[in-house]
Amino acid sequence: MANSFGIFYMDASDILENIDTYGLQRAYETSNLPEGSYIEVLDQDQKVIDQYKSIHDVGYKYSDEEFDKLTINSYQHLIVGMNEENDNMLLVYNPKYPENEEKAEALARRILIQTIILFIVSIFTVLLIYAKFTSKTIVRPIKEILEGVKTISLGDYSKRINYKSKSELGYLIEAINQMSEKIEKEIGLREKSEDNRKRLILDISHDIKTPLTNILGYAETLRLSDDISKESRDNYVDIIISNGKKANNLIQDLFELSHIESSNNSIAMESCDLSEFIRKILLDYIPELEDNDMSFEFDIPDQRIMIKMNAQKLDRAISNIINNSIKYSGKGTTLRLELKDLDNRAVLIIEDSGIGIPMDLAKDIFEPFVRADVSRNSKTGGTGLGLGITKAIIEMHGGTIHLDTSYLDGCRFVISIPKAMNNLS
Ligand code: ADP
């Protein structure tokens, strides 16, 4: 049996040889095993089938647990050989097998140190990745937000935070950008309206100063001239009256404009037929058009188009445009007016074949005191408020007005007014 044990441990080869030659006892003695050592031969069921000096008698069977313990955890029990034919094991117990223990301890220490190093390196790697990640997704946007908010709080509302993120911080950045955009717009509007207000006061002062200066000048001349002819006196009085009218018109127009703009929805409205209303206005203008050698084309539908209107104001709005056409277009020109009944609104087109309004003024032509030709305008006696009043009135009716810049043969205004909900009488 001993013959066929294969060697497991090189340093146990002499024991095996001795067993081969002399049997267990001699092998034990010649192998110089220390006091307390023993040798056992176990079969494949871990049962002791031969032994020398063992604490286990022949027939002792190691339980699986016991066997695992002594072969795995004990460095003193060594399975030194296996019998290839019957799987018998040669087990040597050597109480002084310190190298095994040392080796195992060293190995365990090495494994422990390696594990600790690996653990620390992993923690550092994770921390590094996390730091990189948080710096990209949290620290950087927060830095950008702080810088942006600081700039905005110093009054630079054109500042936008340039950082795209799909996280909550992204929404915060978007909200801050929207806020500063809104404030910037508000401030722009406020500055614009402040500029407009200043310009308006300047324009009013200028427009009212000229007639008043004339009135004062001619009144003074009259007072100082004792021997003035009746003809000159009448001339001076005419000038005073016409300048007085100019100033009066201006004040009335200003009053009307500010009244409409500040009245919001408080102006009385009633349902009226716009077709009939326009027909009546045009009828009144025919003699004046003929006097000015102007031809006209009117296209008003027969059916009723009901809208909510303040007849007096709407009359003023439309008359302003027709008066302008008569005022600024020369003889031989044509006034064309068309009323269209669309789905939920009425569209009124008023055009003339006169000199038109320069393209660059189209956007501002409804602003007070904007005039295309100041010299010509002073002759026509306009206040420069007519189109502003018209626009305010149209808007008061829920409508819109614009100058059609695609029309190049004169002047074309397009007015759109919503129809009354119940488009009956
Ligand atoms: P005004 O009292 O000067 O007529 P408006 O506000 O009515 O003031 O018109 C503003 C300016 O628009 C006018 O001064 C004139 O230059 C120009 N304008 C208005 N309507 C016409 C038109 N049909 N043809 C040419 N120019 C016009």
Tab-separated table of C-alpha atoms and ligand atoms in Angstrom:
chain	number	residue	atom	x	y	z
A	1	MET	CA	0.000	0.000	0.000
A	2	ALA	CA	2.750	2.387	1.055
A	3	ASN	CA	4.425	1.840	-2.252
A	4	SER	CA	1.877	3.546	-4.270
A	5	PHE	CA	1.588	6.849	-2.357
A	6	GLY	CA	2.276	9.706	-4.721
A	7	ILE	CA	4.170	12.631	-3.242
A	8	PHE	CA	2.228	15.764	-2.387
A	9	TYR	CA	4.901	17.646	-0.495
A	10	MET	CA	8.457	17.484	-1.673
A	11	ASP	CA	9.794	17.697	1.889
A	12	ALA	CA	7.719	14.653	2.823
A	13	SER	CA	9.392	12.462	0.244
A	14	ASP	CA	11.717	10.867	2.784
A	15	ILE	CA	8.764	9.768	4.947
A	16	LEU	CA	7.216	8.117	1.946
A	17	GLU	CA	10.414	6.419	1.022
A	18	ASN	CA	10.770	5.147	4.579
A	19	ILE	CA	7.205	3.899	4.616
A	20	ASP	CA	7.955	2.141	1.351
A	21	THR	CA	10.929	0.460	2.768
A	22	TYR	CA	10.154	-0.044	6.436
A	23	GLY	CA	6.537	0.498	7.133
A	24	LEU	CA	4.849	3.159	9.244
A	25	GLN	CA	6.765	2.744	12.497
A	26	ARG	CA	10.244	2.793	10.953
A	27	ALA	CA	9.306	5.547	8.649
A	28	TYR	CA	8.173	7.552	11.634
A	29	GLU	CA	11.368	6.882	13.516
A	30	THR	CA	13.736	7.455	10.621
A	31	SER	CA	12.025	10.656	9.563
A	32	ASN	CA	13.030	12.433	12.724
A	33	LEU	CA	9.568	13.638	13.344
A	34	PRO	CA	9.290	15.672	16.528
A	35	GLU	CA	7.638	14.546	19.704
A	36	GLY	CA	3.865	14.435	19.396
A	37	SER	CA	3.866	13.747	15.657
A	38	TYR	CA	1.826	10.932	14.254
A	39	ILE	CA	1.122	9.292	10.967
A	40	GLU	CA	-2.241	8.026	9.766
A	41	VAL	CA	-3.428	6.327	6.644
A	42	LEU	CA	-7.024	7.270	5.802
A	43	ASP	CA	-9.295	5.665	3.286
A	44	GLN	CA	-11.452	7.737	0.987
A	45	ASP	CA	-14.182	7.874	3.671
A	46	GLN	CA	-11.665	9.641	5.901
A	47	LYS	CA	-11.488	6.602	8.174
A	48	VAL	CA	-8.200	5.722	9.862
A	49	ILE	CA	-7.090	2.375	8.428
A	50	ASP	CA	-3.518	2.440	9.751
A	51	GLN	CA	-1.687	4.675	12.170
A	52	TYR	CA	1.392	5.160	14.206
A	53	LYS	CA	1.362	7.092	17.518
A	54	SER	CA	-1.875	8.703	16.510
A	55	ILE	CA	-4.451	9.951	18.952
A	56	HIS	CA	-6.995	8.235	16.719
A	57	ASP	CA	-7.372	4.496	16.736
A	58	VAL	CA	-7.694	2.474	13.552
A	59	GLY	CA	-11.336	2.672	12.555
A	60	TYR	CA	-11.717	6.308	13.688
A	61	LYS	CA	-13.648	8.218	11.106
A	62	TYR	CA	-13.152	11.947	10.587
A	63	SER	CA	-16.360	13.799	10.090
A	64	ASP	CA	-16.389	16.031	6.985
A	65	GLU	CA	-16.257	19.117	9.116
A	66	GLU	CA	-13.340	17.789	11.167
A	67	PHE	CA	-11.471	16.703	8.100
A	68	ASP	CA	-11.979	20.077	6.364
A	69	LYS	CA	-10.791	21.857	9.476
A	70	LEU	CA	-7.583	19.890	9.842
A	71	THR	CA	-6.664	20.012	6.184
A	72	ILE	CA	-7.651	23.597	5.516
A	73	ASN	CA	-7.111	25.472	8.757
A	74	SER	CA	-4.405	23.469	10.470
A	75	TYR	CA	-0.881	23.880	9.237
A	76	GLN	CA	0.278	20.921	11.235
A	77	HIS	CA	-1.841	18.291	9.524
A	78	LEU	CA	-0.414	17.474	6.168
A	79	ILE	CA	-1.854	15.138	3.609
A	80	VAL	CA	1.523	14.170	2.288
A	81	GLY	CA	0.504	11.549	-0.217
A	82	MET	CA	-2.343	9.853	-2.066
A	83	ASN	CA	-2.689	6.277	-3.168
A	84	GLU	CA	-3.713	6.404	-6.771
A	85	GLU	CA	-5.372	3.003	-6.767
A	86	ASN	CA	-7.674	3.271	-3.797
A	87	ASP	CA	-7.568	7.002	-2.939
A	88	ASN	CA	-6.092	6.299	0.501
A	89	MET	CA	-4.415	9.310	2.073
A	90	LEU	CA	-1.261	9.458	4.134
A	91	LEU	CA	-1.710	12.092	6.836
A	92	VAL	CA	1.223	13.274	8.910
A	93	TYR	CA	0.637	15.359	12.011
A	94	ASN	CA	3.656	17.433	12.919
A	95	PRO	CA	3.109	19.770	15.920
A	96	LYS	CA	6.188	21.733	15.046
A	97	TYR	CA	5.588	22.770	11.588
A	98	PRO	CA	6.269	26.407	12.098
A	99	GLU	CA	7.227	27.301	8.525
A	100	ASN	CA	3.717	26.511	7.351
A	101	GLU	CA	2.284	28.694	9.952
A	102	GLU	CA	4.743	31.511	9.222
A	103	LYS	CA	4.179	31.175	5.532
A	104	ALA	CA	0.431	31.258	6.050
A	105	GLU	CA	0.671	34.221	8.359
A	106	ALA	CA	2.937	36.033	5.924
A	107	LEU	CA	0.533	35.210	3.134
A	108	ALA	CA	-2.411	36.346	5.226
A	109	ARG	CA	-0.553	39.551	6.108
A	110	ARG	CA	0.304	40.110	2.479
A	111	ILE	CA	-3.275	39.506	1.411
A	112	LEU	CA	-4.533	41.836	4.150
A	113	ILE	CA	-2.114	44.619	3.178
A	114	GLN	CA	-2.932	44.155	-0.497
A	115	THR	CA	-6.649	44.246	0.312
A	116	ILE	CA	-6.224	47.414	2.364
A	117	ILE	CA	-4.161	49.063	-0.391
A	118	LEU	CA	-6.704	47.985	-2.993
A	119	PHE	CA	-9.501	49.319	-0.792
A	120	ILE	CA	-7.772	52.666	-0.298
A	121	VAL	CA	-6.956	52.955	-4.010
A	122	SER	CA	-10.563	52.094	-4.888
A	123	ILE	CA	-11.876	54.693	-2.432
A	124	PHE	CA	-9.526	57.301	-3.911
A	125	THR	CA	-10.533	56.362	-7.436
A	126	VAL	CA	-14.232	56.571	-6.536
A	127	LEU	CA	-13.659	59.901	-4.765
A	128	LEU	CA	-11.732	61.213	-7.740
A	129	ILE	CA	-14.458	60.168	-10.180
A	130	TYR	CA	-17.132	61.608	-7.856
A	131	ALA	CA	-15.201	64.871	-7.473
A	132	LYS	CA	-14.855	65.131	-11.243
A	133	PHE	CA	-18.518	64.333	-11.705
A	134	THR	CA	-19.733	66.783	-9.026
A	135	SER	CA	-17.378	69.453	-10.296
A	136	LYS	CA	-18.910	69.072	-13.738
A	137	THR	CA	-22.539	68.764	-12.693
A	138	ILE	CA	-22.734	70.769	-9.471
A	139	VAL	CA	-19.720	72.924	-8.668
A	140	ARG	CA	-19.292	74.461	-12.117
A	141	PRO	CA	-22.965	75.383	-12.678
A	142	ILE	CA	-23.179	76.795	-9.144
A	143	LYS	CA	-20.099	78.893	-9.854
A	144	GLU	CA	-21.669	80.101	-13.105
A	145	ILE	CA	-24.947	80.863	-11.303
A	146	LEU	CA	-23.160	82.859	-8.601
A	147	GLU	CA	-21.194	84.861	-11.148
A	148	GLY	CA	-24.335	85.481	-13.233
A	149	VAL	CA	-26.486	86.515	-10.264
A	150	LYS	CA	-23.720	88.827	-9.045
A	151	THR	CA	-23.504	90.529	-12.449
A	152	ILE	CA	-27.298	90.805	-12.687
A	153	SER	CA	-27.540	92.197	-9.147
A	154	LEU	CA	-25.056	94.905	-10.168
A	155	GLY	CA	-27.561	96.019	-12.801
A	156	ASP	CA	-26.304	94.279	-15.932
A	157	TYR	CA	-29.570	92.702	-17.069
A	158	SER	CA	-28.140	91.732	-20.440
A	159	LYS	CA	-26.214	88.986	-18.606
A	160	ARG	CA	-27.262	85.409	-19.443
A	161	ILE	CA	-25.851	82.372	-17.684
A	162	ASN	CA	-24.360	80.190	-20.370
A	163	TYR	CA	-24.646	76.695	-18.980
A	164	LYS	CA	-26.797	73.897	-20.317
A	165	SER	CA	-27.893	71.239	-17.849
A	166	LYS	CA	-30.861	68.910	-17.646
A	167	SER	CA	-30.767	68.814	-13.835
A	168	GLU	CA	-32.666	71.059	-11.401
A	169	LEU	CA	-29.740	73.475	-11.669
A	170	GLY	CA	-30.489	73.729	-15.395
A	171	TYR	CA	-34.062	74.794	-14.582
A	172	LEU	CA	-32.729	77.313	-12.059
A	173	ILE	CA	-30.372	78.772	-14.669
A	174	GLU	CA	-33.225	78.960	-17.166
A	175	ALA	CA	-35.415	80.749	-14.603
A	176	ILE	CA	-32.656	83.260	-13.795
A	177	ASN	CA	-32.058	83.912	-17.498
A	178	GLN	CA	-35.773	84.408	-18.106
A	179	MET	CA	-35.969	86.744	-15.129
A	180	SER	CA	-33.101	88.933	-16.303
A	181	GLU	CA	-34.495	88.908	-19.846
A	182	LYS	CA	-37.852	90.105	-18.499
A	183	ILE	CA	-36.244	92.807	-16.381
A	184	GLU	CA	-34.132	93.888	-19.358
A	185	LYS	CA	-37.261	94.131	-21.524
A	186	GLU	CA	-39.174	96.025	-18.813
A	187	ILE	CA	-36.331	98.460	-18.363
A	188	GLY	CA	-36.071	98.876	-22.137
A	189	LEU	CA	-39.794	99.601	-22.319
A	190	ARG	CA	-39.611	101.987	-19.380
A	191	GLU	CA	-36.663	103.809	-20.911
A	192	LYS	CA	-38.453	103.939	-24.242
A	193	SER	CA	-41.623	105.306	-22.699
A	194	GLU	CA	-39.562	107.791	-20.701
A	195	ASP	CA	-37.849	108.877	-23.949
A	196	ASN	CA	-41.249	109.076	-25.642
A	197	ARG	CA	-42.599	111.172	-22.803
A	198	LYS	CA	-39.675	113.578	-23.040
A	199	ARG	CA	-39.969	113.747	-26.805
A	200	LEU	CA	-43.714	114.313	-26.523
A	201	ILE	CA	-43.252	117.219	-24.119
A	202	LEU	CA	-40.617	118.712	-26.410
A	203	ASP	CA	-42.870	118.290	-29.457
A	204	ILE	CA	-45.883	119.756	-27.676
A	205	SER	CA	-43.835	122.687	-26.398
A	206	HIS	CA	-42.456	123.283	-29.858
A	207	ASP	CA	-45.812	122.964	-31.631
A	208	ILE	CA	-47.605	125.187	-29.181
A	209	LYS	CA	-44.790	127.727	-28.956
A	210	THR	CA	-44.920	128.669	-32.659
A	211	PRO	CA	-48.594	129.741	-32.788
A	212	LEU	CA	-48.381	131.415	-29.371
A	213	THR	CA	-45.290	133.382	-30.402
A	214	ASN	CA	-47.104	134.463	-33.554
A	215	ILE	CA	-50.194	135.489	-31.586
A	216	LEU	CA	-48.116	137.465	-29.073
A	217	GLY	CA	-46.016	139.074	-31.808
A	218	TYR	CA	-48.933	140.241	-33.949
A	219	ALA	CA	-51.019	141.317	-30.942
A	220	GLU	CA	-48.065	143.431	-29.748
A	221	THR	CA	-47.640	144.945	-33.229
A	222	LEU	CA	-51.335	145.822	-33.295
A	223	ARG	CA	-51.094	147.410	-29.868
A	224	LEU	CA	-48.087	149.532	-30.826
A	225	SER	CA	-49.254	150.575	-34.311
A	226	ASP	CA	-51.592	153.573	-34.063
A	227	ASP	CA	-51.747	154.481	-37.709
A	228	ILE	CA	-52.147	150.970	-39.156
A	229	SER	CA	-54.331	150.505	-42.261
A	230	LYS	CA	-57.550	148.504	-41.956
A	231	GLU	CA	-56.195	145.996	-44.454
A	232	SER	CA	-53.030	145.335	-42.419
A	233	ARG	CA	-55.006	145.213	-39.213
A	234	ASP	CA	-57.405	142.606	-40.679
A	235	ASN	CA	-54.396	140.653	-41.916
A	236	TYR	CA	-52.815	140.657	-38.456
A	237	VAL	CA	-56.081	139.661	-36.826
A	238	ASP	CA	-56.479	136.794	-39.350
A	239	ILE	CA	-52.994	135.568	-38.481
A	240	ILE	CA	-53.785	135.765	-34.767
A	241	ILE	CA	-57.040	133.836	-35.283
A	242	SER	CA	-55.439	131.125	-37.431
A	243	ASN	CA	-52.597	130.643	-34.926
A	244	GLY	CA	-55.127	130.574	-32.114
A	245	LYS	CA	-56.994	127.838	-34.009
A	246	LYS	CA	-53.776	125.885	-34.488
A	247	ALA	CA	-52.986	126.001	-30.775
A	248	ASN	CA	-56.562	125.141	-29.951
A	249	ASN	CA	-56.596	122.175	-32.373
A	250	LEU	CA	-53.395	120.895	-30.883
A	251	ILE	CA	-54.719	121.115	-27.351
A	252	GLN	CA	-57.978	119.465	-28.379
A	253	ASP	CA	-56.161	116.634	-30.187
A	254	LEU	CA	-53.850	116.125	-27.243
A	255	PHE	CA	-56.782	116.052	-24.914
A	256	GLU	CA	-58.615	113.549	-27.120
A	257	LEU	CA	-55.581	111.271	-27.423
A	258	SER	CA	-54.889	111.195	-23.719
A	259	HIS	CA	-58.606	110.770	-22.998
A	260	ILE	CA	-58.874	107.718	-25.289
A	261	GLU	CA	-55.624	106.189	-24.040
A	262	SER	CA	-56.588	106.587	-20.404
A	263	SER	CA	-60.258	105.618	-20.727
A	264	ASN	CA	-59.498	101.897	-21.324
A	265	ASN	CA	-62.893	100.183	-21.574
A	266	SER	CA	-65.000	102.944	-20.125
A	267	ILE	CA	-66.109	104.464	-23.469
A	268	ALA	CA	-69.689	103.558	-24.356
A	269	MET	CA	-70.064	101.051	-27.202
A	270	GLU	CA	-73.063	99.724	-29.039
A	271	SER	CA	-73.678	97.208	-31.789
A	272	CYS	CA	-73.898	98.949	-35.171
A	273	ASP	CA	-73.759	98.000	-38.817
A	274	LEU	CA	-70.302	98.979	-40.068
A	275	SER	CA	-71.332	98.827	-43.761
A	276	GLU	CA	-74.054	101.394	-43.247
A	277	PHE	CA	-71.829	103.487	-41.006
A	278	ILE	CA	-69.055	103.722	-43.640
A	279	ARG	CA	-71.566	104.484	-46.408
A	280	LYS	CA	-72.800	107.492	-44.413
A	281	ILE	CA	-69.267	108.806	-43.776
A	282	LEU	CA	-68.379	108.508	-47.468
A	283	LEU	CA	-71.532	110.274	-48.531
A	284	ASP	CA	-70.470	113.280	-46.451
A	285	TYR	CA	-67.029	113.307	-48.109
A	286	ILE	CA	-68.122	113.165	-51.746
A	287	PRO	CA	-68.523	116.984	-52.161
A	288	GLU	CA	-65.067	117.588	-50.623
A	289	LEU	CA	-63.461	114.947	-52.856
A	290	GLU	CA	-65.042	116.503	-55.900
A	291	ASP	CA	-63.926	119.988	-54.800
A	292	ASN	CA	-60.358	118.617	-54.656
A	293	ASP	CA	-60.613	117.010	-58.095
A	294	MET	CA	-60.193	113.561	-56.614
A	295	SER	CA	-61.892	110.506	-57.995
A	296	PHE	CA	-63.099	107.739	-55.714
A	297	GLU	CA	-63.970	104.053	-55.717
A	298	PHE	CA	-65.951	102.537	-52.885
A	299	ASP	CA	-66.606	98.854	-52.409
A	300	ILE	CA	-68.931	98.341	-49.487
A	301	PRO	CA	-70.859	95.064	-49.154
A	302	ASP	CA	-74.640	95.193	-49.063
A	303	GLN	CA	-74.889	92.884	-46.085
A	304	ARG	CA	-74.677	94.131	-42.575
A	305	ILE	CA	-71.456	93.745	-40.647
A	306	MET	CA	-72.176	94.206	-36.984
A	307	ILE	CA	-69.460	95.482	-34.728
A	308	LYS	CA	-69.406	97.055	-31.270
A	309	MET	CA	-68.540	100.696	-31.787
A	310	ASN	CA	-68.515	104.157	-30.400
A	311	ALA	CA	-69.843	105.889	-33.502
A	312	GLN	CA	-68.444	109.326	-32.721
A	313	LYS	CA	-64.911	108.030	-32.065
A	314	LEU	CA	-64.874	105.603	-34.997
A	315	ASP	CA	-66.075	108.410	-37.270
A	316	ARG	CA	-63.113	110.488	-36.064
A	317	ALA	CA	-60.679	107.612	-36.699
A	318	ILE	CA	-61.825	106.954	-40.285
A	319	SER	CA	-62.236	110.646	-41.062
A	320	ASN	CA	-58.625	111.291	-39.997
A	321	ILE	CA	-57.414	108.883	-42.671
A	322	ILE	CA	-59.730	110.188	-45.386
A	323	ASN	CA	-58.844	113.808	-44.472
A	324	ASN	CA	-55.157	112.950	-44.726
A	325	SER	CA	-55.698	111.447	-48.185
A	326	ILE	CA	-57.424	114.641	-49.284
A	327	LYS	CA	-54.816	116.809	-47.523
A	328	TYR	CA	-51.663	115.106	-48.782
A	329	SER	CA	-52.690	113.764	-52.206
A	330	GLY	CA	-52.773	116.177	-55.122
A	331	LYS	CA	-55.524	116.798	-57.596
A	332	GLY	CA	-56.308	113.968	-59.982
A	333	THR	CA	-55.555	111.278	-57.435
A	334	THR	CA	-57.966	108.562	-56.390
A	335	LEU	CA	-59.327	107.553	-53.015
A	336	ARG	CA	-60.296	103.895	-52.778
A	337	LEU	CA	-62.131	102.345	-49.888
A	338	GLU	CA	-63.048	98.687	-49.516
A	339	LEU	CA	-64.839	96.936	-46.684
A	340	LYS	CA	-64.518	93.152	-46.434
A	341	ASP	CA	-66.629	90.837	-44.347
A	342	LEU	CA	-64.286	88.075	-43.123
A	343	ASP	CA	-64.989	85.200	-40.733
A	344	ASN	CA	-64.884	86.958	-37.411
A	345	ARG	CA	-63.688	90.404	-38.352
A	346	ALA	CA	-64.287	93.269	-40.703
A	347	VAL	CA	-61.381	94.593	-42.740
A	348	LEU	CA	-61.401	98.146	-44.005
A	349	ILE	CA	-58.834	99.178	-46.605
A	350	ILE	CA	-58.398	102.883	-47.274
A	351	GLU	CA	-55.896	103.786	-49.984
A	352	ASP	CA	-55.030	106.749	-52.128
A	353	SER	CA	-52.801	107.217	-55.152
A	354	GLY	CA	-50.996	110.193	-53.652
A	355	ILE	CA	-47.406	110.702	-52.559
A	356	GLY	CA	-47.452	107.969	-49.911
A	357	ILE	CA	-45.482	107.742	-46.693
A	358	PRO	CA	-41.727	107.006	-46.784
A	359	MET	CA	-40.938	103.389	-45.920
A	360	ASP	CA	-38.653	104.306	-43.015
A	361	LEU	CA	-41.516	106.092	-41.252
A	362	ALA	CA	-44.003	103.245	-41.619
A	363	LYS	CA	-43.277	101.800	-38.183
A	364	ASP	CA	-43.535	105.108	-36.323
A	365	ILE	CA	-46.163	106.916	-38.352
A	366	PHE	CA	-48.791	106.308	-35.642
A	367	GLU	CA	-46.587	107.905	-32.972
A	368	PRO	CA	-47.529	111.473	-31.956
A	369	PHE	CA	-45.870	114.258	-33.948
A	370	VAL	CA	-44.296	111.955	-36.512
A	371	ARG	CA	-44.637	113.659	-39.865
A	372	ALA	CA	-43.230	112.812	-43.258
A	373	ASP	CA	-42.606	116.335	-44.397
A	374	VAL	CA	-42.588	118.986	-41.690
A	375	SER	CA	-42.526	121.972	-44.070
A	376	ARG	CA	-45.466	120.694	-46.098
A	377	ASN	CA	-47.230	119.696	-42.942
A	378	SER	CA	-47.078	123.163	-41.433
A	379	LYS	CA	-48.952	124.375	-44.518
A	380	THR	CA	-51.654	121.751	-44.170
A	381	GLY	CA	-52.104	122.732	-40.540
A	382	GLY	CA	-52.024	119.191	-39.130
A	383	THR	CA	-51.223	118.625	-35.504
A	384	GLY	CA	-49.263	115.404	-36.103
A	385	LEU	CA	-51.615	113.588	-33.739
A	386	GLY	CA	-54.273	112.429	-36.212
A	387	LEU	CA	-52.937	108.914	-36.898
A	388	GLY	CA	-52.084	108.440	-33.223
A	389	ILE	CA	-55.697	109.223	-32.326
A	390	THR	CA	-56.930	106.899	-35.101
A	391	LYS	CA	-54.791	104.036	-33.820
A	392	ALA	CA	-55.921	104.569	-30.228
A	393	ILE	CA	-59.571	104.521	-31.335
A	394	ILE	CA	-59.151	101.368	-33.459
A	395	GLU	CA	-57.431	99.623	-30.548
A	396	MET	CA	-60.232	100.790	-28.280
A	397	HIS	CA	-62.494	98.760	-30.612
A	398	GLY	CA	-60.263	95.695	-30.189
A	399	GLY	CA	-58.848	96.155	-33.678
A	400	THR	CA	-55.542	96.826	-35.397
A	401	ILE	CA	-54.312	99.287	-37.978
A	402	HIS	CA	-51.185	99.211	-40.084
A	403	LEU	CA	-49.681	100.948	-43.026
A	404	ASP	CA	-49.295	98.497	-45.915
A	405	THR	CA	-45.694	99.012	-47.004
A	406	SER	CA	-46.098	96.645	-49.970
A	407	TYR	CA	-48.389	99.228	-51.582
A	408	LEU	CA	-46.157	101.576	-53.548
A	409	ASP	CA	-48.673	103.712	-55.490
A	410	GLY	CA	-49.609	105.966	-52.597
A	411	CYS	CA	-50.820	105.273	-49.127
A	412	ARG	CA	-52.757	102.219	-47.940
A	413	PHE	CA	-54.051	101.703	-44.422
A	414	VAL	CA	-55.523	98.361	-43.376
A	415	ILE	CA	-57.872	98.319	-40.418
A	416	SER	CA	-59.169	95.109	-38.874
A	417	ILE	CA	-61.978	95.159	-36.312
A	418	PRO	CA	-63.538	92.116	-34.631
A	419	LYS	CA	-67.203	91.526	-35.397
A	420	ALA	CA	-69.752	91.532	-32.592
A	421	MET	CA	-70.227	88.022	-31.100
A	422	ASN	CA	-73.850	87.961	-32.109
A	423	ASN	CA	-73.604	89.332	-35.626
A	424	LEU	CA	-77.323	90.133	-35.857
A	425	SER	CA	-78.888	93.521	-35.631
B	1	ADP	P1	-50.986	115.379	-39.370
B	1	ADP	O1	-51.789	116.162	-38.456
B	1	ADP	O2	-49.617	115.895	-39.577
B	1	ADP	O3	-51.687	115.024	-40.626
B	1	ADP	P2	-51.195	112.581	-38.857
B	1	ADP	O4	-50.857	111.806	-37.645
B	1	ADP	O5	-52.589	112.515	-39.331
B	1	ADP	O6	-50.726	114.043	-38.566
B	1	ADP	O7	-50.256	112.098	-40.011
B	1	ADP	C1	-48.885	111.990	-39.758
B	1	ADP	C2	-48.080	112.215	-41.002
B	1	ADP	O8	-48.275	111.138	-41.928
B	1	ADP	C3	-48.499	113.424	-41.788
B	1	ADP	O9	-47.838	114.550	-41.301
B	1	ADP	C4	-48.095	113.081	-43.182
B	1	ADP	O10	-46.719	113.407	-43.361
B	1	ADP	C5	-48.198	111.575	-43.245
B	1	ADP	N1	-49.442	111.131	-43.933
B	1	ADP	C6	-50.586	110.719	-43.356
B	1	ADP	N2	-51.486	110.330	-44.251
B	1	ADP	C7	-50.907	110.497	-45.464
B	1	ADP	C8	-51.327	110.286	-46.812
B	1	ADP	N3	-52.552	109.792	-47.107
B	1	ADP	N4	-50.455	110.557	-47.803
B	1	ADP	C9	-49.222	111.036	-47.527
B	1	ADP	N5	-48.758	111.251	-46.273
B	1	ADP	C10	-49.598	110.999	-45.242
